[in-house]
Amino acid sequence: MEIKPLVIGDLVAKVPVIQGGMGVGISLSGLAGAVAAEGGIGIISTAQIGYREPDFDSNPIACNLRAIKTEIEKAREIAKGGIIGVNIMVATQKYEEYVKAAVAAGVDIIISGAGLPMNLPGLVENAKTKIAPIVSSVKSVQVIMKYWLKKYNKLPDAVVIEGPLAGGHLGFSKEQLDDIENLDYDEEVKHIIQTVNENGEKYQKSIPVIMAGGIYTREDMEPYLAMGASGVQMATRFVTTYECDADEAYKQSYIDADKEDIVIVKSPVGMPGRAILNSFMKKAKEGRIPHGRCHTCISTCKPAETPYCITDALVNAAKGNVEDALLFCGANAYRATKLEHVKDIMDEFRG
């Protein structure tokens, strides 16, 4: 199969691969820069991006906003002119400030999910920054495009479809995730692509669709290109790279995981997610894990009621304290058997 570049407006990625955003601290400038340098699109996750700042516990928002600029600048140095983006969750507290900080730092593209980014065009305004919502259903993409057209006279620059095999928080119910085979999700993918294409033709705009969730190899990508997708987004495959920003113990947890170790968990912020079952998750099932002050992360979190602090659990993961951590992963994490270089992965996906 011929592999074409991924074109998003005036951005051209020679390899049609977006590296998915992974917080907290898993995809920062090191990984994003390396992917961009190899012709893909490198994505920095803004989720608690400032966790290493000395005043993070007392002033997390300010730390995160500072770190957005710093990490984008560091990624640019590594990227050798490649494309750098950020992933900003709609459910993030102070979402608007995060978007504005990324735009001010000159980021190439913002990918936004964990909710519908209804106001994203107004926050980006006339900046060059491209915007791409993450959707999991035809209904969600229809709602976004209709609203953006009516309020902003704007369509997405790209659309990312995140399927049920993705890692981290998921846009599906627990019941759907327990019976993925009967979802017949490929049909939904085809309908989303058709909906996006119809709107693009109507308003004379090319809107590439990128498929995410469960893509681990080039062979996983090709059926979606055949369906009409213009590229793929992968996250899990990049965790076990030398260039990934996570601690080596986090990477090793993927290599050590068996298929049955990867489970659907209930996140303390109210969404189902996919993670590696470890001693921390077993403890969390049994009862509440005490935590300190709120780190102002997700708007749906209720600190007084949460079974554990998701920021603490994800920071522990990034730092390598894997037995006291929430180890988010995609469905194919068990396929990792060794560390590899970003270049070798990107070579696999080149045309």
mmCIF file of C-alpha atoms in Angstrom:
data_model
loop_
_atom_site.group_PDB
_atom_site.id
_atom_site.type_symbol
_atom_site.label_atom_id
_atom_site.label_comp_id
_atom_site.label_asym_id
_atom_site.label_seq_id
_atom_site.Cartn_x
_atom_site.Cartn_y
_atom_site.Cartn_z
ATOM 1 C CA MET A 1 0.000 0.000 0.000
ATOM 2 C CA GLU A 2 1.245 3.464 -0.891
ATOM 3 C CA ILE A 3 1.742 5.600 2.229
ATOM 4 C CA LYS A 4 1.094 9.288 1.599
ATOM 5 C CA PRO A 5 2.100 12.256 3.774
ATOM 6 C CA LEU A 6 -0.416 13.580 6.278
ATOM 7 C CA VAL A 7 -1.452 17.074 5.196
ATOM 8 C CA ILE A 8 -3.217 19.354 7.694
ATOM 9 C CA GLY A 9 -3.571 22.737 6.027
ATOM 10 C CA ASP A 10 -0.025 23.988 5.511
ATOM 11 C CA LEU A 11 1.433 21.341 7.819
ATOM 12 C CA VAL A 12 2.893 18.327 6.029
ATOM 13 C CA ALA A 13 4.025 15.268 7.999
ATOM 14 C CA LYS A 14 6.049 12.993 5.739
ATOM 15 C CA VAL A 15 5.026 10.023 7.867
ATOM 16 C CA PRO A 16 1.240 9.927 8.536
ATOM 17 C CA VAL A 17 1.701 9.204 12.231
ATOM 18 C CA ILE A 18 0.724 11.416 15.156
ATOM 19 C CA GLN A 19 2.256 10.397 18.457
ATOM 20 C CA GLY A 20 -0.590 10.506 20.950
ATOM 21 C CA GLY A 21 -0.441 12.776 23.977
ATOM 22 C CA MET A 22 0.200 10.931 27.241
ATOM 23 C CA GLY A 23 0.054 12.597 30.626
ATOM 24 C CA VAL A 24 1.293 12.989 33.244
ATOM 25 C CA GLY A 25 4.867 13.445 32.041
ATOM 26 C CA ILE A 26 4.948 10.533 29.577
ATOM 27 C CA SER A 27 4.966 12.537 26.345
ATOM 28 C CA LEU A 28 6.908 15.724 26.849
ATOM 29 C CA SER A 29 9.545 17.428 24.704
ATOM 30 C CA GLY A 30 11.867 14.438 24.433
ATOM 31 C CA LEU A 31 9.391 12.073 22.810
ATOM 32 C CA ALA A 32 7.474 14.709 20.856
ATOM 33 C CA GLY A 33 10.651 16.217 19.468
ATOM 34 C CA ALA A 34 12.016 12.836 18.409
ATOM 35 C CA VAL A 35 8.818 11.885 16.550
ATOM 36 C CA ALA A 36 8.662 15.272 14.831
ATOM 37 C CA ALA A 37 12.313 14.996 13.785
ATOM 38 C CA GLU A 38 11.497 11.698 12.048
ATOM 39 C CA GLY A 39 8.695 13.202 9.979
ATOM 40 C CA GLY A 40 5.669 12.553 12.175
ATOM 41 C CA ILE A 41 3.720 14.879 14.465
ATOM 42 C CA GLY A 42 5.003 14.960 18.031
ATOM 43 C CA ILE A 43 2.471 15.701 20.747
ATOM 44 C CA ILE A 44 3.156 17.033 24.234
ATOM 45 C CA SER A 45 0.503 16.319 26.856
ATOM 46 C CA THR A 46 -0.320 19.385 28.946
ATOM 47 C CA ALA A 47 -1.878 17.282 31.723
ATOM 48 C CA GLN A 48 -0.032 18.387 34.889
ATOM 49 C CA ILE A 49 2.921 19.188 32.640
ATOM 50 C CA GLY A 50 4.568 21.246 35.380
ATOM 51 C CA TYR A 51 4.720 18.436 37.933
ATOM 52 C CA ARG A 52 8.514 18.714 38.206
ATOM 53 C CA GLU A 53 8.409 22.419 39.106
ATOM 54 C CA PRO A 54 9.444 23.145 42.739
ATOM 55 C CA ASP A 55 6.224 25.033 43.527
ATOM 56 C CA PHE A 56 3.876 22.551 41.843
ATOM 57 C CA ASP A 57 2.125 21.484 45.063
ATOM 58 C CA SER A 58 1.258 25.054 45.996
ATOM 59 C CA ASN A 59 0.625 26.554 42.541
ATOM 60 C CA PRO A 60 -0.044 23.819 39.951
ATOM 61 C CA ILE A 61 -1.798 25.963 37.333
ATOM 62 C CA ALA A 62 1.019 28.514 37.138
ATOM 63 C CA CYS A 63 3.578 25.700 36.949
ATOM 64 C CA ASN A 64 1.683 24.020 34.124
ATOM 65 C CA LEU A 65 1.349 27.218 32.118
ATOM 66 C CA ARG A 66 5.084 27.915 32.482
ATOM 67 C CA ALA A 67 5.957 24.362 31.496
ATOM 68 C CA ILE A 68 3.797 24.463 28.335
ATOM 69 C CA LYS A 69 6.050 27.177 26.905
ATOM 70 C CA THR A 70 9.248 25.507 28.127
ATOM 71 C CA GLU A 71 8.395 22.063 26.765
ATOM 72 C CA ILE A 72 7.294 23.395 23.363
ATOM 73 C CA GLU A 73 10.565 25.326 23.061
ATOM 74 C CA LYS A 74 12.631 22.261 24.050
ATOM 75 C CA ALA A 75 10.708 20.069 21.582
ATOM 76 C CA ARG A 76 11.374 22.562 18.789
ATOM 77 C CA GLU A 77 15.125 22.243 19.381
ATOM 78 C CA ILE A 78 14.910 18.458 18.987
ATOM 79 C CA ALA A 79 12.391 18.457 16.126
ATOM 80 C CA LYS A 80 14.676 19.956 13.441
ATOM 81 C CA GLY A 81 11.784 21.863 11.884
ATOM 82 C CA GLY A 82 9.243 19.079 12.433
ATOM 83 C CA ILE A 83 5.648 19.498 13.598
ATOM 84 C CA ILE A 84 4.976 19.949 17.324
ATOM 85 C CA GLY A 85 1.515 19.844 18.875
ATOM 86 C CA VAL A 86 -0.128 19.603 22.269
ATOM 87 C CA ASN A 87 -2.964 17.525 23.638
ATOM 88 C CA ILE A 88 -5.206 19.527 25.972
ATOM 89 C CA MET A 89 -8.123 17.803 27.683
ATOM 90 C CA VAL A 90 -11.390 19.731 27.643
ATOM 91 C CA ALA A 91 -12.002 18.489 31.196
ATOM 92 C CA THR A 92 -8.862 20.318 32.392
ATOM 93 C CA GLN A 93 -9.564 23.030 34.927
ATOM 94 C CA LYS A 94 -8.636 26.419 33.396
ATOM 95 C CA TYR A 95 -8.765 24.791 29.943
ATOM 96 C CA GLU A 96 -8.947 28.176 28.243
ATOM 97 C CA GLU A 97 -5.687 29.321 29.829
ATOM 98 C CA TYR A 98 -3.881 26.169 28.694
ATOM 99 C CA VAL A 99 -5.048 26.683 25.100
ATOM 100 C CA LYS A 100 -3.991 30.326 25.090
ATOM 101 C CA ALA A 101 -0.588 29.431 26.547
ATOM 102 C CA ALA A 102 0.010 26.855 23.814
ATOM 103 C CA VAL A 103 -1.047 29.280 21.077
ATOM 104 C CA ALA A 104 1.187 32.001 22.537
ATOM 105 C CA ALA A 105 4.085 29.541 22.468
ATOM 106 C CA GLY A 106 3.475 29.040 18.743
ATOM 107 C CA VAL A 107 2.428 25.397 18.810
ATOM 108 C CA ASP A 108 1.530 23.951 15.401
ATOM 109 C CA ILE A 109 -1.588 22.008 16.365
ATOM 110 C CA ILE A 110 -3.868 21.470 19.349
ATOM 111 C CA ILE A 111 -5.593 18.113 19.697
ATOM 112 C CA SER A 112 -8.415 18.208 22.217
ATOM 113 C CA GLY A 113 -10.696 15.561 23.695
ATOM 114 C CA ALA A 114 -11.953 14.286 27.082
ATOM 115 C CA GLY A 115 -15.079 16.294 26.379
ATOM 116 C CA LEU A 116 -16.240 18.230 23.338
ATOM 117 C CA PRO A 117 -14.011 21.268 22.593
ATOM 118 C CA MET A 118 -16.938 23.506 21.694
ATOM 119 C CA ASN A 119 -15.163 26.820 22.316
ATOM 120 C CA LEU A 120 -11.740 25.908 20.932
ATOM 121 C CA PRO A 121 -11.957 28.015 17.726
ATOM 122 C CA GLY A 122 -12.703 31.147 19.760
ATOM 123 C CA LEU A 123 -9.669 30.547 21.965
ATOM 124 C CA VAL A 124 -7.318 30.080 19.015
ATOM 125 C CA GLU A 125 -8.885 32.925 17.006
ATOM 126 C CA ASN A 126 -6.716 33.917 14.031
ATOM 127 C CA ALA A 127 -3.518 32.157 15.087
ATOM 128 C CA LYS A 128 -1.798 29.747 12.716
ATOM 129 C CA THR A 129 -2.311 26.922 15.215
ATOM 130 C CA LYS A 130 -4.408 24.100 13.751
ATOM 131 C CA ILE A 131 -7.194 22.558 15.823
ATOM 132 C CA ALA A 132 -8.373 18.949 15.868
ATOM 133 C CA PRO A 133 -11.117 17.549 18.100
ATOM 134 C CA ILE A 134 -11.030 13.953 19.333
ATOM 135 C CA VAL A 135 -14.315 12.131 18.740
ATOM 136 C CA SER A 136 -15.597 8.612 19.282
ATOM 137 C CA SER A 137 -18.972 8.807 17.529
ATOM 138 C CA VAL A 138 -20.728 10.264 14.516
ATOM 139 C CA LYS A 139 -22.966 12.227 16.865
ATOM 140 C CA SER A 140 -20.072 13.979 18.577
ATOM 141 C CA VAL A 141 -18.418 15.057 15.322
ATOM 142 C CA GLN A 142 -21.761 16.292 13.985
ATOM 143 C CA VAL A 143 -22.373 18.355 17.128
ATOM 144 C CA ILE A 144 -18.892 19.902 17.013
ATOM 145 C CA MET A 145 -18.965 20.796 13.316
ATOM 146 C CA LYS A 146 -22.480 22.219 13.450
ATOM 147 C CA TYR A 147 -21.632 24.406 16.455
ATOM 148 C CA TRP A 148 -18.272 25.561 15.106
ATOM 149 C CA LEU A 149 -19.829 26.526 11.784
ATOM 150 C CA LYS A 150 -22.691 28.416 13.392
ATOM 151 C CA LYS A 151 -20.684 30.280 16.034
ATOM 152 C CA TYR A 152 -17.234 30.631 14.447
ATOM 153 C CA ASN A 153 -17.731 29.906 10.737
ATOM 154 C CA LYS A 154 -14.975 27.361 11.221
ATOM 155 C CA LEU A 155 -14.447 23.649 10.577
ATOM 156 C CA PRO A 156 -11.791 21.439 12.202
ATOM 157 C CA ASP A 157 -8.401 21.342 10.530
ATOM 158 C CA ALA A 158 -8.360 17.608 11.257
ATOM 159 C CA VAL A 159 -10.438 15.097 13.209
ATOM 160 C CA VAL A 160 -9.026 12.350 15.436
ATOM 161 C CA ILE A 161 -11.214 9.280 15.970
ATOM 162 C CA GLU A 162 -10.346 7.544 19.230
ATOM 163 C CA GLY A 163 -11.567 3.964 19.300
ATOM 164 C CA PRO A 164 -12.249 1.637 22.243
ATOM 165 C CA LEU A 165 -8.756 0.063 22.264
ATOM 166 C CA ALA A 166 -7.044 3.327 23.262
ATOM 167 C CA GLY A 167 -5.279 3.932 26.541
ATOM 168 C CA GLY A 168 -6.108 6.225 29.416
ATOM 169 C CA HIS A 169 -9.555 7.783 29.726
ATOM 170 C CA LEU A 170 -12.013 6.523 27.132
ATOM 171 C CA GLY A 171 -15.110 7.945 25.479
ATOM 172 C CA PHE A 172 -17.124 4.761 25.908
ATOM 173 C CA SER A 173 -19.277 3.243 28.629
ATOM 174 C CA LYS A 174 -18.035 0.373 30.787
ATOM 175 C CA GLU A 175 -20.635 -1.863 29.105
ATOM 176 C CA GLN A 176 -19.332 -1.020 25.628
ATOM 177 C CA LEU A 177 -15.750 -1.661 26.696
ATOM 178 C CA ASP A 178 -16.710 -5.031 28.158
ATOM 179 C CA ASP A 179 -18.022 -6.133 24.755
ATOM 180 C CA ILE A 180 -15.858 -4.387 22.170
ATOM 181 C CA GLU A 181 -16.326 -7.065 19.499
ATOM 182 C CA ASN A 182 -20.055 -6.409 19.314
ATOM 183 C CA LEU A 183 -19.532 -2.653 18.995
ATOM 184 C CA ASP A 184 -18.726 -3.157 15.308
ATOM 185 C CA TYR A 185 -16.677 -0.003 15.649
ATOM 186 C CA ASP A 186 -15.256 -0.076 12.142
ATOM 187 C CA GLU A 187 -18.723 0.797 10.867
ATOM 188 C CA GLU A 188 -18.776 3.834 13.153
ATOM 189 C CA VAL A 189 -15.349 4.821 11.835
ATOM 190 C CA LYS A 190 -16.608 4.667 8.250
ATOM 191 C CA HIS A 191 -19.610 6.839 9.127
ATOM 192 C CA ILE A 192 -17.439 9.412 10.906
ATOM 193 C CA ILE A 193 -15.090 9.623 7.905
ATOM 194 C CA GLN A 194 -18.078 10.001 5.584
ATOM 195 C CA THR A 195 -19.580 12.769 7.744
ATOM 196 C CA VAL A 196 -16.295 14.678 7.872
ATOM 197 C CA ASN A 197 -15.750 14.290 4.121
ATOM 198 C CA GLU A 198 -19.267 15.497 3.305
ATOM 199 C CA ASN A 199 -18.771 18.644 5.377
ATOM 200 C CA GLY A 200 -15.348 19.186 3.870
ATOM 201 C CA GLU A 201 -16.713 18.944 0.330
ATOM 202 C CA LYS A 202 -19.656 21.202 1.148
ATOM 203 C CA TYR A 203 -17.423 23.957 2.526
ATOM 204 C CA GLN A 204 -14.462 23.268 0.227
ATOM 205 C CA LYS A 205 -12.017 22.341 2.957
ATOM 206 C CA SER A 206 -9.786 19.284 3.147
ATOM 207 C CA ILE A 207 -10.213 17.757 6.621
ATOM 208 C CA PRO A 208 -8.006 14.712 7.207
ATOM 209 C CA VAL A 209 -9.286 12.055 9.588
ATOM 210 C CA ILE A 210 -6.786 10.325 11.856
ATOM 211 C CA MET A 211 -7.545 6.979 13.491
ATOM 212 C CA ALA A 212 -6.414 6.291 17.064
ATOM 213 C CA GLY A 213 -6.758 3.391 19.468
ATOM 214 C CA GLY A 214 -5.185 -0.025 19.087
ATOM 215 C CA ILE A 215 -2.744 0.825 16.299
ATOM 216 C CA TYR A 216 0.624 -0.731 17.065
ATOM 217 C CA THR A 217 2.135 -1.746 13.720
ATOM 218 C CA ARG A 218 1.995 -0.667 10.105
ATOM 219 C CA GLU A 219 -0.305 -3.636 9.467
ATOM 220 C CA ASP A 220 -2.718 -2.172 12.038
ATOM 221 C CA MET A 221 -2.676 1.158 10.181
ATOM 222 C CA GLU A 222 -3.323 0.011 6.626
ATOM 223 C CA PRO A 223 -6.997 -1.063 6.993
ATOM 224 C CA TYR A 224 -7.860 2.431 8.269
ATOM 225 C CA LEU A 225 -6.073 4.095 5.380
ATOM 226 C CA ALA A 226 -8.118 1.834 3.095
ATOM 227 C CA MET A 227 -11.282 3.092 4.832
ATOM 228 C CA GLY A 228 -10.343 6.675 4.002
ATOM 229 C CA ALA A 229 -8.336 7.808 7.023
ATOM 230 C CA SER A 230 -5.339 9.993 6.205
ATOM 231 C CA GLY A 231 -3.176 8.810 9.087
ATOM 232 C CA VAL A 232 -3.071 7.265 12.523
ATOM 233 C CA GLN A 233 -2.359 8.358 16.065
ATOM 234 C CA MET A 234 -0.309 5.995 18.247
ATOM 235 C CA ALA A 235 0.665 6.378 21.871
ATOM 236 C CA THR A 236 1.311 2.994 23.491
ATOM 237 C CA ARG A 237 3.926 1.939 20.907
ATOM 238 C CA PHE A 238 6.017 5.014 21.751
ATOM 239 C CA VAL A 239 6.107 4.398 25.513
ATOM 240 C CA THR A 240 8.747 1.689 25.184
ATOM 241 C CA THR A 241 11.177 3.899 23.299
ATOM 242 C CA TYR A 242 14.490 5.193 24.552
ATOM 243 C CA GLU A 243 13.246 8.714 23.786
ATOM 244 C CA CYS A 244 10.016 8.509 25.828
ATOM 245 C CA ASP A 245 10.029 10.946 28.765
ATOM 246 C CA ALA A 246 8.769 8.397 31.296
ATOM 247 C CA ASP A 247 10.971 6.675 33.870
ATOM 248 C CA GLU A 248 12.525 3.365 32.808
ATOM 249 C CA ALA A 249 10.424 1.489 35.388
ATOM 250 C CA TYR A 250 7.241 2.729 33.701
ATOM 251 C CA LYS A 251 8.476 1.469 30.339
ATOM 252 C CA GLN A 252 9.424 -1.865 31.899
ATOM 253 C CA SER A 253 5.887 -2.259 33.273
ATOM 254 C CA TYR A 254 4.645 -2.392 29.673
ATOM 255 C CA ILE A 255 7.296 -4.914 28.675
ATOM 256 C CA ASP A 256 6.434 -7.089 31.671
ATOM 257 C CA ALA A 257 2.643 -6.901 31.189
ATOM 258 C CA ASP A 258 0.663 -9.858 29.883
ATOM 259 C CA LYS A 259 -2.576 -9.433 27.971
ATOM 260 C CA GLU A 260 -4.657 -10.340 31.016
ATOM 261 C CA ASP A 261 -2.915 -7.646 33.079
ATOM 262 C CA ILE A 262 -4.533 -4.907 30.978
ATOM 263 C CA VAL A 263 -7.917 -4.014 32.415
ATOM 264 C CA ILE A 264 -10.670 -1.420 32.343
ATOM 265 C CA VAL A 265 -10.601 0.656 35.516
ATOM 266 C CA LYS A 266 -12.867 3.304 36.960
ATOM 267 C CA SER A 267 -10.964 6.574 37.084
ATOM 268 C CA PRO A 268 -11.536 8.797 40.127
ATOM 269 C CA VAL A 269 -12.630 11.571 37.758
ATOM 270 C CA GLY A 270 -15.662 9.557 36.676
ATOM 271 C CA MET A 271 -14.571 8.058 33.359
ATOM 272 C CA PRO A 272 -13.595 4.497 32.492
ATOM 273 C CA GLY A 273 -9.970 4.013 31.521
ATOM 274 C CA ARG A 274 -7.547 1.305 30.472
ATOM 275 C CA ALA A 275 -4.560 0.513 32.666
ATOM 276 C CA ILE A 276 -2.201 -2.195 33.876
ATOM 277 C CA LEU A 277 -3.518 -4.005 36.941
ATOM 278 C CA ASN A 278 -0.950 -3.536 39.705
ATOM 279 C CA SER A 279 -0.918 -3.456 43.497
ATOM 280 C CA PHE A 280 -2.105 0.166 43.517
ATOM 281 C CA MET A 281 -5.211 -0.587 41.461
ATOM 282 C CA LYS A 282 -6.022 -3.587 43.664
ATOM 283 C CA LYS A 283 -5.718 -1.357 46.737
ATOM 284 C CA ALA A 284 -7.903 1.309 45.106
ATOM 285 C CA LYS A 285 -10.657 -1.271 44.539
ATOM 286 C CA GLU A 286 -10.683 -2.100 48.230
ATOM 287 C CA GLY A 287 -11.138 1.412 49.543
ATOM 288 C CA ARG A 288 -10.129 5.054 49.569
ATOM 289 C CA ILE A 289 -6.425 5.920 49.406
ATOM 290 C CA PRO A 290 -5.698 9.080 51.454
ATOM 291 C CA HIS A 291 -4.266 12.039 49.575
ATOM 292 C CA GLY A 292 -3.052 15.578 50.211
ATOM 293 C CA ARG A 293 -4.089 18.882 48.717
ATOM 294 C CA CYS A 294 -5.940 19.152 45.404
ATOM 295 C CA HIS A 295 -3.741 19.723 42.349
ATOM 296 C CA THR A 296 -6.517 21.387 40.330
ATOM 297 C CA CYS A 297 -6.480 18.910 37.454
ATOM 298 C CA ILE A 298 -9.822 17.662 36.108
ATOM 299 C CA SER A 299 -13.053 19.614 36.489
ATOM 300 C CA THR A 300 -15.106 16.464 37.174
ATOM 301 C CA CYS A 301 -13.001 15.442 40.186
ATOM 302 C CA LYS A 302 -14.483 15.914 43.653
ATOM 303 C CA PRO A 303 -11.497 15.931 46.036
ATOM 304 C CA ALA A 304 -13.544 15.122 49.122
ATOM 305 C CA GLU A 305 -15.049 12.041 47.487
ATOM 306 C CA THR A 306 -12.335 10.764 45.138
ATOM 307 C CA PRO A 307 -10.993 7.271 45.998
ATOM 308 C CA TYR A 308 -7.461 8.483 45.267
ATOM 309 C CA CYS A 309 -5.705 11.492 43.751
ATOM 310 C CA ILE A 310 -5.241 10.822 40.043
ATOM 311 C CA THR A 311 -2.480 13.437 39.806
ATOM 312 C CA ASP A 312 -0.475 11.741 42.570
ATOM 313 C CA ALA A 313 -1.018 8.335 40.945
ATOM 314 C CA LEU A 314 0.076 9.517 37.487
ATOM 315 C CA VAL A 315 3.057 11.507 38.788
ATOM 316 C CA ASN A 316 4.203 8.348 40.590
ATOM 317 C CA ALA A 317 3.948 6.506 37.270
ATOM 318 C CA ALA A 318 6.048 9.081 35.419
ATOM 319 C CA LYS A 319 8.673 9.035 38.186
ATOM 320 C CA GLY A 320 8.891 5.238 38.157
ATOM 321 C CA ASN A 321 7.174 4.515 41.481
ATOM 322 C CA VAL A 322 5.084 1.981 39.591
ATOM 323 C CA GLU A 323 3.609 0.073 42.532
ATOM 324 C CA ASP A 324 1.958 3.254 43.841
ATOM 325 C CA ALA A 325 0.816 4.419 40.423
ATOM 326 C CA LEU A 326 -1.967 4.400 37.888
ATOM 327 C CA LEU A 327 -0.343 2.848 34.809
ATOM 328 C CA PHE A 328 -2.498 3.954 31.893
ATOM 329 C CA CYS A 329 -1.924 2.009 28.666
ATOM 330 C CA GLY A 330 -3.548 0.988 25.415
ATOM 331 C CA ALA A 331 -4.986 -2.460 24.737
ATOM 332 C CA ASN A 332 -1.802 -3.544 22.955
ATOM 333 C CA ALA A 333 0.713 -2.653 25.668
ATOM 334 C CA TYR A 334 1.386 -6.365 26.193
ATOM 335 C CA ARG A 335 2.865 -6.519 22.671
ATOM 336 C CA ALA A 336 5.913 -4.567 23.849
ATOM 337 C CA THR A 337 8.879 -6.868 24.374
ATOM 338 C CA LYS A 338 11.848 -4.475 24.327
ATOM 339 C CA LEU A 339 12.914 -0.860 24.154
ATOM 340 C CA GLU A 340 13.303 0.558 20.647
ATOM 341 C CA HIS A 341 14.192 3.850 19.040
ATOM 342 C CA VAL A 342 11.606 6.275 17.666
ATOM 343 C CA LYS A 343 13.448 6.227 14.328
ATOM 344 C CA ASP A 344 12.930 2.472 13.946
ATOM 345 C CA ILE A 345 9.180 2.827 14.559
ATOM 346 C CA MET A 346 8.858 5.704 12.119
ATOM 347 C CA ASP A 347 10.852 3.814 9.480
ATOM 348 C CA GLU A 348 8.256 1.030 9.722
ATOM 349 C CA PHE A 349 5.473 3.499 8.901
ATOM 350 C CA ARG A 350 7.190 5.409 6.113
ATOM 351 C CA GLY A 351 5.968 5.308 2.547
#
